[in-house]
Amino acid sequence: MSKQHETQQSMIDTSKMNSAKAAAMQLAESARDTSEQTTSFAGQLFMGSLKTELIFPFPSQSSAEKKVGDQLVKQVCAFLIEHLDAEKVDETRTIPPEVIQGLVDMGLFAMKVPKKYNGLGLSQVNYNRVMMAVSAHCGATAVLLSAHQSIGVPQPLKMFGTEAQKEKYLPQFRDGKISAFALTEPEVGSDPAKMETSATLADDGKHFLINGIKLWCTNGLIADVLVVMAQTAPKTLANGQQVKQVTAFIVEKEMPGMEVLHRCDFMGIRGIQNGLIKFTDVKVPIENIILGEGKGLKLALATLNTGRLTLPAASAGMGKYCLAVARDWGNERVQWGMPIGKHEAGAKKIAFIASSTFAMEAVTYLTSHMADDPKLDLRIEAAMAKLFCSEVAWQVVDTTMQLRGGRGYEKASSLKARGEKPYPIERLMRDCRINRIIEGTTDIMKLFLAREAMDPHLKVAADILKKNLPVGEKIEAGLKLAAFYGSWYPTQWLSSTLWSSHPSLGKLAKHIDFVENTAHKLARTIFHYIGLYQDRLERKQHILGVLMEIGTELFAISATCSYAVSKLNNQHSDLTPQYLADVFSLNSKRKIKRLFDELADNDDKKENKLAKSILNGEMAWLEEGVPWVDY
């Protein structure tokens, strides 16, 4: 066990949390990647360090690679327009078989499969360019493709599969085989310690028998092969303590014992095949374990680092579509003598949509390029990209609906029936809302980021946090701690406001200077809260969430400015990409100021007390006067 794990174990053992919570934290901690984050641009921000060399200049595709992406995106867009009626998919909850076959013919179920195994072998950048296009047209079809290869079988096999597993399964996806990922259970969301699905070694010693129920298994109802997470025999540590083990299995549809209990119907993305699946003594060969017994959560977390990057791409695609609608409607709709886009109220909405879309595109492409570079640590950036883009996309779609007014709220089929342009903003809103939930909710993303942001501090404090440490070693650990913070802390008060450290960025230099100064402020603020609350800080979820939002906004400003500089030679008017980045950064800086204010100016104590009172039933009187059935 590493020193960091020993430290975390010590914190778990000495805290006042109940045993169930301690077990959950222990299981989650054991699956974390604890490698150094020196190649993480965003991770360094939390320590007050701006590593501009990690994102400047903005990474770019080679001309050959870009040509591959250009041709495929063009082909996909033409196919979607001609063959896929997204409104009909929403109405019937069905993606037509001929559409799925068309996707197969283009190789879209094998986009990330290496060419060695008959796949397209796309980079993450080109994959996300395709997903950006599909998401703008039909959310359900985008989920079909992304659940299959971002978190389904192809990605885990590509990362961790044996050569035999790859040779057996990966070529199948070019032929149209569909995969799924089964992790969530009725009583298990983000807490893997409560997982009940089990995998027991059979008497023959060559198979596992899987039993349990999985919920919200996207593609599960039509999948030919699934990655199924199940608990295997617990592992005994050196100290005699037993810890749960979660293992990933490749399960084929033909294996007896799988039963679909229910197909779920959702607010949006209604064409997805998502449901409740029961496993009864499903006999799986031992060679179908991916990565190794007890390493299922490690696999899941590593897969999600890349897998969740589809959501930023989808968000950017939706933003692009909304921008086109806003431009068209902003010119077409005339009120009080001029187009609504030229009224200030409309203009501000359009400017927000445009600048936010540019930022989402920047974050998407930056993290996609990072995913293609094995030397870079993607954990924090991927979580930030998902958090930032899913939240901003929701605001963009909502703003577009407001700009469209009643026509935004009206279904596209109704608009079409009465002769108006059938822009599906209402469906886009329903499809978009899930992005703030799947692949880690906004709240979970903030807690994940908080845990990663605290890592450097935990490493420095590893020895002093150990239980029953001899006095001499305790003093030595204290001196080590003082030596680090004695040199680190003063540097967090340095400022570059009197000079610019980035003159080559032109007008955008001021925003990167702001990022650098604010990273110092963020780092010392985190340090202050660690000192104030110590092991109680993990319960201060609102404070942690605000700190993580600040870090995410700093990352977004940096990505957007870098992206804008890379596109200066592609300007189409006097208002360059630099102008878009400037507008976004100015708004983001105002948000960061509000977030810092919120750290001290909040009502957390009162709101926690109020929530406790409501949960205890003391304010049931406020619920009176409406129909209510207690199911």
XYZ file of C-alpha atoms in Angstrom:
631
model
C 0.000 0.000 0.000
C 1.390 3.417 -0.953
C 2.109 6.160 1.567
C -0.846 8.114 0.183
C -3.170 5.155 0.695
C -1.817 4.697 4.202
C -2.595 8.351 4.878
C -6.112 8.063 3.543
C -6.639 4.865 5.543
C -5.493 6.672 8.665
C -7.939 9.476 8.020
C -10.737 6.960 7.549
C -9.871 5.063 10.718
C -9.626 8.123 12.942
C -12.679 9.979 11.717
C -16.097 9.800 13.324
C -17.833 8.556 10.202
C -19.901 5.367 10.414
C -18.498 2.048 9.236
C -20.553 2.026 6.022
C -19.193 5.390 4.974
C -15.659 4.371 5.890
C -16.000 1.216 3.780
C -17.303 3.219 0.837
C -14.431 5.704 1.045
C -11.903 2.912 1.407
C -13.198 1.099 -1.677
C -13.261 4.283 -3.752
C -9.795 5.313 -2.555
C -8.309 1.955 -3.475
C -9.422 2.494 -7.088
C -7.925 5.951 -7.474
C -4.960 6.702 -9.660
C -2.456 8.146 -7.201
C 0.279 9.020 -9.687
C 1.798 12.481 -9.670
C -0.160 15.234 -11.415
C 2.832 17.180 -12.690
C 1.520 16.966 -16.256
C -1.937 18.212 -15.294
C -2.395 21.864 -16.164
C -5.628 22.140 -14.191
C -4.263 20.183 -11.240
C -1.381 22.626 -10.892
C -3.843 25.540 -10.706
C -5.030 24.292 -7.320
C -1.452 24.576 -6.065
C -1.108 28.120 -7.398
C 1.052 27.173 -10.362
C 0.330 28.194 -13.948
C 2.033 25.749 -16.338
C 1.278 27.562 -19.595
C 3.632 25.308 -21.532
C 1.114 22.485 -21.083
C -1.581 24.223 -23.164
C 0.299 26.924 -25.109
C 0.491 26.667 -28.023
C -2.884 25.017 -28.456
C -2.441 21.468 -29.828
C -3.476 20.929 -33.442
C -4.223 18.063 -35.783
C -1.859 17.140 -38.561
C -3.166 17.934 -42.033
C -3.638 14.217 -42.728
C -5.488 13.664 -39.468
C -7.697 16.702 -40.039
C -8.540 15.497 -43.538
C -9.765 12.174 -42.119
C -11.994 14.039 -39.656
C -13.265 16.534 -42.228
C -14.336 13.799 -44.634
C -16.036 11.653 -42.006
C -17.886 14.581 -40.382
C -19.122 15.695 -43.800
C -20.310 12.160 -44.580
C -22.040 11.801 -41.208
C -23.810 15.176 -41.459
C -25.140 14.342 -44.924
C -26.383 10.951 -43.724
C -28.122 12.409 -40.667
C -29.933 15.079 -42.670
C -31.093 12.623 -45.324
C -31.941 9.551 -43.268
C -32.512 10.351 -39.582
C -35.733 12.025 -38.425
C -34.787 12.912 -34.861
C -38.330 14.060 -34.024
C -39.685 10.670 -35.047
C -37.063 8.956 -32.901
C -38.216 11.072 -29.959
C -41.869 10.262 -30.641
C -41.513 6.523 -31.283
C -38.606 5.877 -28.910
C -36.955 3.962 -31.732
C -33.885 4.516 -33.871
C -34.839 2.824 -37.170
C -32.855 -0.339 -38.034
C -31.886 1.133 -41.398
C -30.334 4.124 -39.621
C -28.339 1.853 -37.321
C -27.207 -0.104 -40.380
C -26.131 3.144 -42.011
C -24.045 3.959 -38.947
C -22.537 0.483 -39.154
C -21.720 0.959 -42.845
C -19.808 4.138 -42.019
C -17.873 2.270 -39.327
C -19.224 4.430 -36.506
C -19.469 1.536 -34.057
C -15.736 0.992 -34.487
C -14.534 4.593 -34.475
C -12.115 4.097 -31.583
C -11.196 0.513 -32.451
C -7.590 0.343 -33.746
C -7.157 -0.393 -37.440
C -5.313 -3.549 -36.429
C -8.684 -4.942 -35.354
C -10.597 -3.657 -38.407
C -11.650 -0.393 -36.765
C -11.444 3.196 -38.001
C -8.696 3.925 -35.493
C -9.844 7.514 -34.951
C -8.061 9.813 -32.559
C -10.077 11.175 -29.636
C -10.209 14.502 -31.462
C -11.782 13.071 -34.614
C -14.078 10.834 -32.591
C -15.359 13.848 -30.692
C -15.779 15.818 -33.920
C -18.157 13.106 -35.116
C -19.977 13.004 -31.776
C -20.335 16.783 -31.869
C -22.171 16.491 -35.190
C -24.409 13.585 -34.134
C -25.327 15.214 -30.794
C -26.453 18.415 -32.514
C -28.890 16.397 -34.640
C -30.174 13.581 -32.383
C -29.258 13.087 -28.749
C -30.526 9.501 -28.619
C -28.361 8.431 -31.546
C -25.363 10.140 -29.974
C -25.934 8.194 -26.750
C -26.261 4.931 -28.684
C -22.812 5.488 -30.188
C -21.096 6.974 -27.143
C -22.369 4.484 -24.558
C -21.183 1.735 -26.887
C -17.591 2.882 -27.302
C -16.807 5.528 -24.699
C -17.751 3.410 -21.682
C -18.844 0.147 -23.311
C -16.571 -2.740 -24.251
C -14.285 -1.093 -26.872
C -12.647 1.480 -24.561
C -11.847 -0.840 -21.602
C -10.500 -3.477 -23.989
C -8.431 -0.916 -25.854
C -6.914 0.253 -22.559
C -6.673 -2.948 -20.503
C -7.739 -5.962 -22.533
C -5.525 -8.949 -23.232
C -4.503 -9.589 -26.811
C -6.850 -12.592 -26.900
C -9.780 -10.434 -25.710
C -9.003 -7.765 -28.278
C -8.733 -10.226 -31.144
C -12.008 -11.887 -30.198
C -14.235 -8.862 -29.565
C -12.895 -5.712 -31.203
C -13.380 -6.825 -34.843
C -17.047 -7.552 -34.065
C -17.827 -3.877 -33.635
C -16.994 -3.044 -37.248
C -19.724 -5.543 -38.156
C -22.265 -3.713 -35.998
C -22.122 -5.516 -32.674
C -23.297 -3.206 -29.892
C -21.896 -3.011 -26.374
C -22.985 -1.622 -23.010
C -21.637 -0.900 -19.534
C -23.425 -2.253 -16.429
C -22.392 -0.599 -13.165
C -25.345 1.219 -11.572
C -27.851 -0.704 -9.428
C -31.202 0.297 -7.890
C -29.499 1.089 -4.570
C -26.101 2.076 -5.967
C -25.334 5.386 -7.633
C -21.918 6.827 -6.822
C -21.332 4.505 -3.831
C -19.688 1.291 -5.069
C -19.508 -0.142 -1.552
C -23.254 -0.822 -1.724
C -22.964 -2.928 -4.884
C -24.892 -6.185 -4.514
C -24.280 -7.880 -7.858
C -21.915 -10.745 -7.104
C -19.595 -12.995 -9.077
C -18.831 -16.290 -7.364
C -16.180 -18.700 -8.564
C -17.878 -21.851 -9.876
C -16.947 -25.325 -8.696
C -14.989 -25.958 -11.886
C -12.637 -23.085 -11.049
C -12.871 -21.891 -14.649
C -16.020 -19.740 -14.525
C -17.722 -17.115 -12.392
C -21.470 -17.100 -11.730
C -22.905 -13.568 -11.835
C -26.075 -12.742 -9.915
C -27.728 -9.357 -9.422
C -29.653 -6.512 -10.994
C -28.286 -3.573 -12.971
C -30.214 -0.335 -13.560
C -29.954 2.343 -16.269
C -27.801 0.156 -18.455
C -27.721 2.193 -21.673
C -27.740 -0.051 -24.771
C -28.183 -2.987 -22.387
C -31.473 -4.037 -23.935
C -29.935 -4.475 -27.385
C -26.291 -5.092 -26.513
C -24.460 -8.101 -27.890
C -21.737 -7.809 -25.257
C -21.500 -5.942 -21.941
C -18.948 -4.928 -19.346
C -20.525 -5.988 -16.038
C -19.191 -4.878 -12.656
C -19.658 -7.356 -9.825
C -18.285 -8.058 -6.362
C -15.881 -10.961 -6.123
C -14.428 -12.522 -2.967
C -13.137 -9.883 -0.517
C -9.418 -9.277 -0.180
C -7.639 -9.553 3.165
C -5.097 -6.824 3.890
C -1.859 -7.296 5.834
C -3.561 -5.959 8.974
C -6.275 -8.639 8.712
C -8.954 -6.226 7.536
C -11.145 -7.376 4.667
C -12.014 -5.034 1.807
C -14.542 -5.501 -0.957
C -13.375 -6.197 -4.475
C -15.160 -5.131 -7.637
C -14.250 -6.951 -10.851
C -15.079 -6.201 -14.499
C -16.375 -9.034 -16.680
C -17.123 -9.314 -20.396
C -20.597 -10.836 -20.633
C -22.136 -11.960 -23.916
C -25.853 -11.792 -24.683
C -25.890 -15.498 -25.585
C -24.771 -16.518 -22.097
C -27.893 -17.946 -20.371
C -29.322 -16.122 -17.393
C -29.703 -12.528 -18.620
C -33.220 -11.086 -18.425
C -34.536 -7.624 -19.324
C -37.005 -6.630 -16.594
C -37.942 -3.147 -17.779
C -37.174 -0.527 -20.419
C -36.853 2.930 -18.894
C -38.551 5.963 -20.442
C -36.947 9.332 -19.864
C -37.655 13.034 -20.203
C -35.255 13.261 -23.144
C -33.034 11.072 -25.348
C -36.141 8.911 -25.586
C -34.776 6.651 -28.302
C -32.136 5.048 -26.092
C -32.389 1.395 -25.103
C -31.899 1.734 -21.370
C -33.327 -0.462 -18.652
C -33.263 -2.873 -15.747
C -31.392 -6.133 -16.348
C -31.296 -9.191 -14.125
C -28.414 -11.670 -14.039
C -29.153 -15.138 -12.691
C -26.225 -17.556 -12.503
C -24.740 -16.130 -15.697
C -21.723 -18.362 -16.336
C -18.746 -16.297 -17.479
C -15.299 -17.757 -18.299
C -12.515 -16.615 -16.011
C -10.606 -15.317 -19.052
C -13.386 -12.730 -19.530
C -12.121 -10.706 -16.586
C -10.691 -7.378 -17.760
C -7.505 -6.040 -16.113
C -7.678 -8.444 -13.151
C -9.783 -9.518 -10.203
C -10.560 -6.643 -7.855
C -9.579 -3.992 -10.390
C -13.022 -3.196 -11.750
C -13.349 0.241 -10.168
C -9.860 1.179 -11.284
C -10.907 0.206 -14.811
C -14.157 2.152 -14.528
C -12.453 5.325 -13.315
C -9.739 5.159 -15.972
C -12.303 4.488 -18.690
C -14.470 7.372 -17.542
C -11.544 9.788 -17.680
C -11.704 9.463 -21.447
C -15.303 8.299 -21.782
C -16.816 11.391 -20.219
C -15.141 13.556 -22.889
C -18.050 12.717 -25.194
C -20.250 14.984 -23.080
C -18.231 18.157 -23.707
C -18.323 17.323 -27.424
C -22.083 16.805 -27.280
C -22.502 20.068 -25.368
C -20.438 21.988 -27.914
C -22.465 20.457 -30.739
C -25.702 21.576 -29.125
C -24.227 25.029 -28.597
C -23.322 25.292 -32.288
C -26.852 24.351 -33.276
C -28.324 26.886 -30.847
C -26.037 29.583 -32.248
C -27.293 28.908 -35.784
C -30.896 29.119 -34.567
C -30.172 32.318 -32.631
C -28.549 33.929 -35.669
C -31.445 32.996 -37.948
C -34.196 33.951 -35.514
C -32.348 37.054 -34.309
C -32.427 38.384 -37.871
C -35.843 37.098 -38.911
C -38.021 38.096 -35.971
C -38.835 41.812 -36.030
C -40.350 43.528 -32.992
C -40.737 47.256 -32.325
C -39.278 48.192 -35.669
C -36.112 46.088 -35.796
C -34.880 42.466 -35.516
C -34.841 41.134 -31.950
C -31.147 40.319 -32.286
C -30.421 44.028 -32.552
C -32.310 44.889 -29.381
C -29.870 44.871 -26.473
C -31.793 42.168 -24.606
C -31.569 39.880 -27.628
C -28.004 40.874 -28.449
C -26.764 39.915 -24.988
C -28.382 36.493 -25.328
C -26.772 35.901 -28.718
C -23.380 37.075 -27.445
C -23.649 34.678 -24.500
C -24.567 31.770 -26.770
C -21.673 32.513 -29.139
C -18.946 33.090 -26.541
C -20.058 30.108 -24.462
C -20.108 27.833 -27.500
C -16.594 28.954 -28.401
C -15.443 28.155 -24.859
C -17.080 24.722 -24.925
C -15.417 23.966 -28.247
C -12.046 25.073 -26.849
C -12.371 22.891 -23.751
C -13.555 19.946 -25.857
C -10.687 20.103 -28.314
C -8.047 20.726 -25.659
C -9.088 17.748 -23.538
C -9.486 15.594 -26.642
C -5.918 16.355 -27.677
C -4.814 15.596 -24.114
C -6.520 12.214 -24.313
C -4.498 11.461 -27.434
C -1.232 12.171 -25.576
C -0.389 9.261 -23.240
C 2.145 11.414 -21.380
C -0.541 13.734 -20.004
C -2.632 13.240 -16.881
C -6.274 13.694 -17.846
C -8.143 13.044 -14.590
C -8.789 16.627 -13.541
C -9.188 18.131 -17.009
C -11.724 15.474 -18.051
C -13.823 16.091 -14.936
C -13.636 19.847 -15.439
C -14.575 19.544 -19.109
C -17.622 17.467 -18.229
C -18.626 19.791 -15.383
C -18.106 23.014 -17.312
C -19.614 22.034 -20.658
C -22.680 20.233 -19.315
C -23.568 23.209 -17.112
C -22.891 25.835 -19.789
C -24.762 23.890 -22.482
C -27.857 23.847 -20.275
C -27.635 27.631 -19.923
C -27.110 28.035 -23.676
C -30.146 25.910 -24.561
C -32.259 27.720 -21.964
C -31.140 31.101 -23.335
C -31.984 29.981 -26.871
C -35.445 28.909 -25.762
C -35.972 32.293 -24.130
C -34.871 34.044 -27.316
C -37.315 31.951 -29.327
C -40.128 32.564 -26.829
C -43.242 30.440 -27.374
C -41.717 28.910 -30.477
C -38.869 27.572 -28.368
C -41.330 25.816 -26.070
C -43.429 24.439 -28.936
C -42.566 21.032 -30.354
C -40.863 20.992 -33.739
C -43.599 18.748 -35.157
C -46.221 21.338 -34.196
C -44.178 24.168 -35.695
C -43.790 22.202 -38.918
C -47.501 21.353 -39.064
C -48.417 25.031 -39.103
C -45.770 26.018 -41.608
C -42.965 27.413 -39.431
C -39.313 26.427 -39.276
C -39.237 23.332 -37.034
C -36.255 24.158 -34.834
C -36.357 21.469 -32.071
C -35.265 23.623 -29.123
C -37.851 21.974 -26.869
C -36.382 18.522 -27.635
C -32.850 19.862 -27.351
C -33.642 21.075 -23.839
C -35.033 17.696 -22.815
C -32.076 15.874 -24.362
C -29.546 18.274 -22.839
C -30.693 18.027 -19.242
C -29.291 14.546 -18.665
C -25.743 15.748 -19.352
C -25.599 17.315 -15.889
C -26.304 13.869 -14.413
C -24.690 11.078 -16.436
C -20.985 10.159 -16.250
C -20.893 11.718 -12.791
C -23.396 14.343 -11.649
C -22.323 17.950 -11.265
C -22.175 17.415 -7.498
C -20.070 14.270 -7.799
C -17.724 15.978 -10.262
C -17.086 18.722 -7.732
C -16.333 16.190 -4.981
C -14.096 14.214 -7.335
C -12.195 17.378 -8.199
C -11.951 18.305 -4.539
C -10.397 14.951 -3.696
C -7.860 15.339 -6.502
C -7.119 18.957 -5.554
C -6.339 17.919 -1.976
C -3.888 15.232 -3.092
C -0.711 17.369 -3.024
C -1.554 18.568 0.483
C -2.261 15.023 1.695
C 1.060 13.854 0.319
C 2.925 16.571 2.218
C 0.980 15.771 5.393
C 1.159 11.972 4.944
C 3.411 11.274 7.924
C 1.889 13.686 10.402
C -1.597 12.259 9.787
C -0.581 8.702 10.670
C -2.030 7.148 13.814
C 0.115 6.396 16.862
C 3.208 8.032 15.397
C 6.139 8.148 17.895
C 6.912 11.598 19.262
C 10.257 11.830 17.473
C 8.756 10.936 14.119
C 5.860 13.309 14.792
C 8.318 16.190 15.313
C 10.224 15.218 12.177
C 6.968 15.122 10.191
C 6.000 18.526 11.565
C 9.324 20.027 10.524
C 8.902 18.561 7.037
C 5.440 20.091 6.827
C 6.714 23.477 8.011
C 9.572 23.400 5.518
C 7.252 22.829 2.582
C 4.601 25.379 3.498
C 7.236 27.830 4.735
C 8.545 28.167 1.194
C 5.318 27.440 -0.709
C 2.865 29.712 1.108
C 4.683 33.076 0.638
C 4.833 32.484 -3.132
C 1.032 32.374 -3.203
C 0.983 36.086 -2.441
C 3.104 37.015 -5.460
C 1.315 38.993 -8.117
C 1.980 39.773 -11.760
C -0.447 42.689 -11.864
C 2.394 45.182 -12.305
C 3.655 43.474 -15.446
C 2.415 40.997 -17.997
C 4.008 37.565 -18.054
C 2.428 36.722 -21.396
C 2.875 39.658 -23.810
C 2.781 37.364 -26.856
C -0.947 36.798 -26.252
C -1.830 40.384 -27.101
C -5.228 41.468 -25.802
C -5.752 38.106 -24.125
C -2.625 38.415 -21.958
C -4.626 40.206 -19.275
C -6.887 37.170 -18.894
C -3.991 34.745 -18.474
C -2.439 37.154 -15.968
C -5.768 37.037 -14.127
C -5.684 33.228 -14.181
C -2.178 33.234 -12.711
C -3.023 35.672 -9.915
C -6.314 33.974 -9.134
C -4.661 30.540 -9.048
C -2.474 31.894 -6.224
C -5.552 33.164 -4.413
C -7.357 29.851 -4.947
C -4.374 27.832 -3.663
C -3.978 29.815 -0.474
C -7.754 29.798 0.088
C -7.757 25.996 -0.144
C -4.844 25.939 2.321
C -6.753 28.193 4.718
C -9.818 25.960 4.635
C -7.709 22.828 5.146
C -6.230 24.448 8.246
C -9.619 25.651 9.475
C -11.636 22.453 9.039
C -8.954 19.733 8.740
C -10.674 16.313 8.404
C -14.088 18.018 8.674
C -13.527 19.732 5.323
C -14.869 16.725 3.411
C -18.291 17.468 4.932
C -18.208 21.100 3.747
C -19.487 20.164 0.317
C -20.736 23.622 -0.613
C -17.368 25.244 0.109
C -15.535 22.499 -1.749
C -17.935 22.840 -4.674
C -17.387 26.595 -4.924
C -13.603 26.172 -4.837
C -13.785 23.589 -7.602
C -16.016 25.843 -9.715
C -13.404 28.582 -9.441
C -10.686 26.215 -10.609
C -12.875 25.026 -13.471
C -13.535 28.564 -14.655
C -9.804 29.315 -14.579
C -9.190 26.241 -16.720
C -11.917 27.311 -19.159
C -10.467 30.815 -19.520
C -7.023 29.360 -20.190
C -8.283 26.855 -22.748
C -10.402 29.450 -24.530
C -7.619 32.025 -24.783
C -5.148 29.422 -26.035
C -7.672 28.199 -28.612
C -8.381 31.746 -29.771
C -4.698 32.476 -30.346
C -4.390 29.283 -32.410
C -7.249 30.403 -34.654
C -6.172 33.989 -35.296
C -5.075 33.148 -38.823
C -8.549 31.857 -39.582
C -10.451 35.038 -38.846
C -13.496 35.683 -41.006
C -14.250 39.264 -40.014
C -12.991 42.119 -37.883
C -14.378 40.271 -34.859
C -11.802 37.493 -34.493
C -11.810 34.389 -32.277
C -9.804 36.571 -29.918
C -12.863 38.763 -29.490
C -15.014 35.729 -28.603
C -12.431 34.657 -26.020
C -12.358 38.152 -24.568
C -16.143 38.248 -24.111
C -16.186 34.804 -22.516
C -13.268 35.591 -20.197
C -14.782 38.845 -18.985
C -18.009 37.073 -18.047
C -16.102 34.205 -16.440
C -14.052 36.633 -14.334
C -17.263 38.164 -12.972
C -18.499 34.674 -12.098
C -15.249 33.894 -10.281
C -15.599 37.076 -8.215
C -19.138 36.046 -7.224
C -17.890 32.577 -6.286
C -15.162 33.944 -4.018
C -17.760 36.174 -2.359
C -19.988 33.133 -1.856
C -17.322 31.371 0.203
C -17.790 33.829 3.045
C -21.251 35.177 2.282
C -23.524 32.136 2.460
C -26.226 30.611 4.623
C -24.914 27.062 4.820
C -25.602 26.618 8.544
C -29.145 27.915 8.341
C -29.925 25.947 5.207
C -28.546 22.729 6.708
C -30.673 23.298 9.782
C -33.738 23.975 7.629
C -33.181 20.833 5.538
C -32.831 18.737 8.704
C -36.093 20.119 10.007
C -37.885 19.305 6.757
C -36.476 15.771 6.675
C -37.705 15.277 10.242
C -41.225 16.189 9.136
C -41.389 19.351 11.214
C -42.557 21.460 8.268
C -45.030 19.095 6.665
C -47.596 21.875 7.001
C -45.909 23.652 4.074
C -46.869 20.719 1.827
C -50.583 21.014 2.596
C -53.099 22.011 -0.074
C -51.875 19.915 -3.009
C -52.709 16.363 -4.136
C -50.139 13.957 -2.754
C -49.888 10.189 -2.866
C -47.341 8.576 -0.560
C -46.138 5.665 -2.702
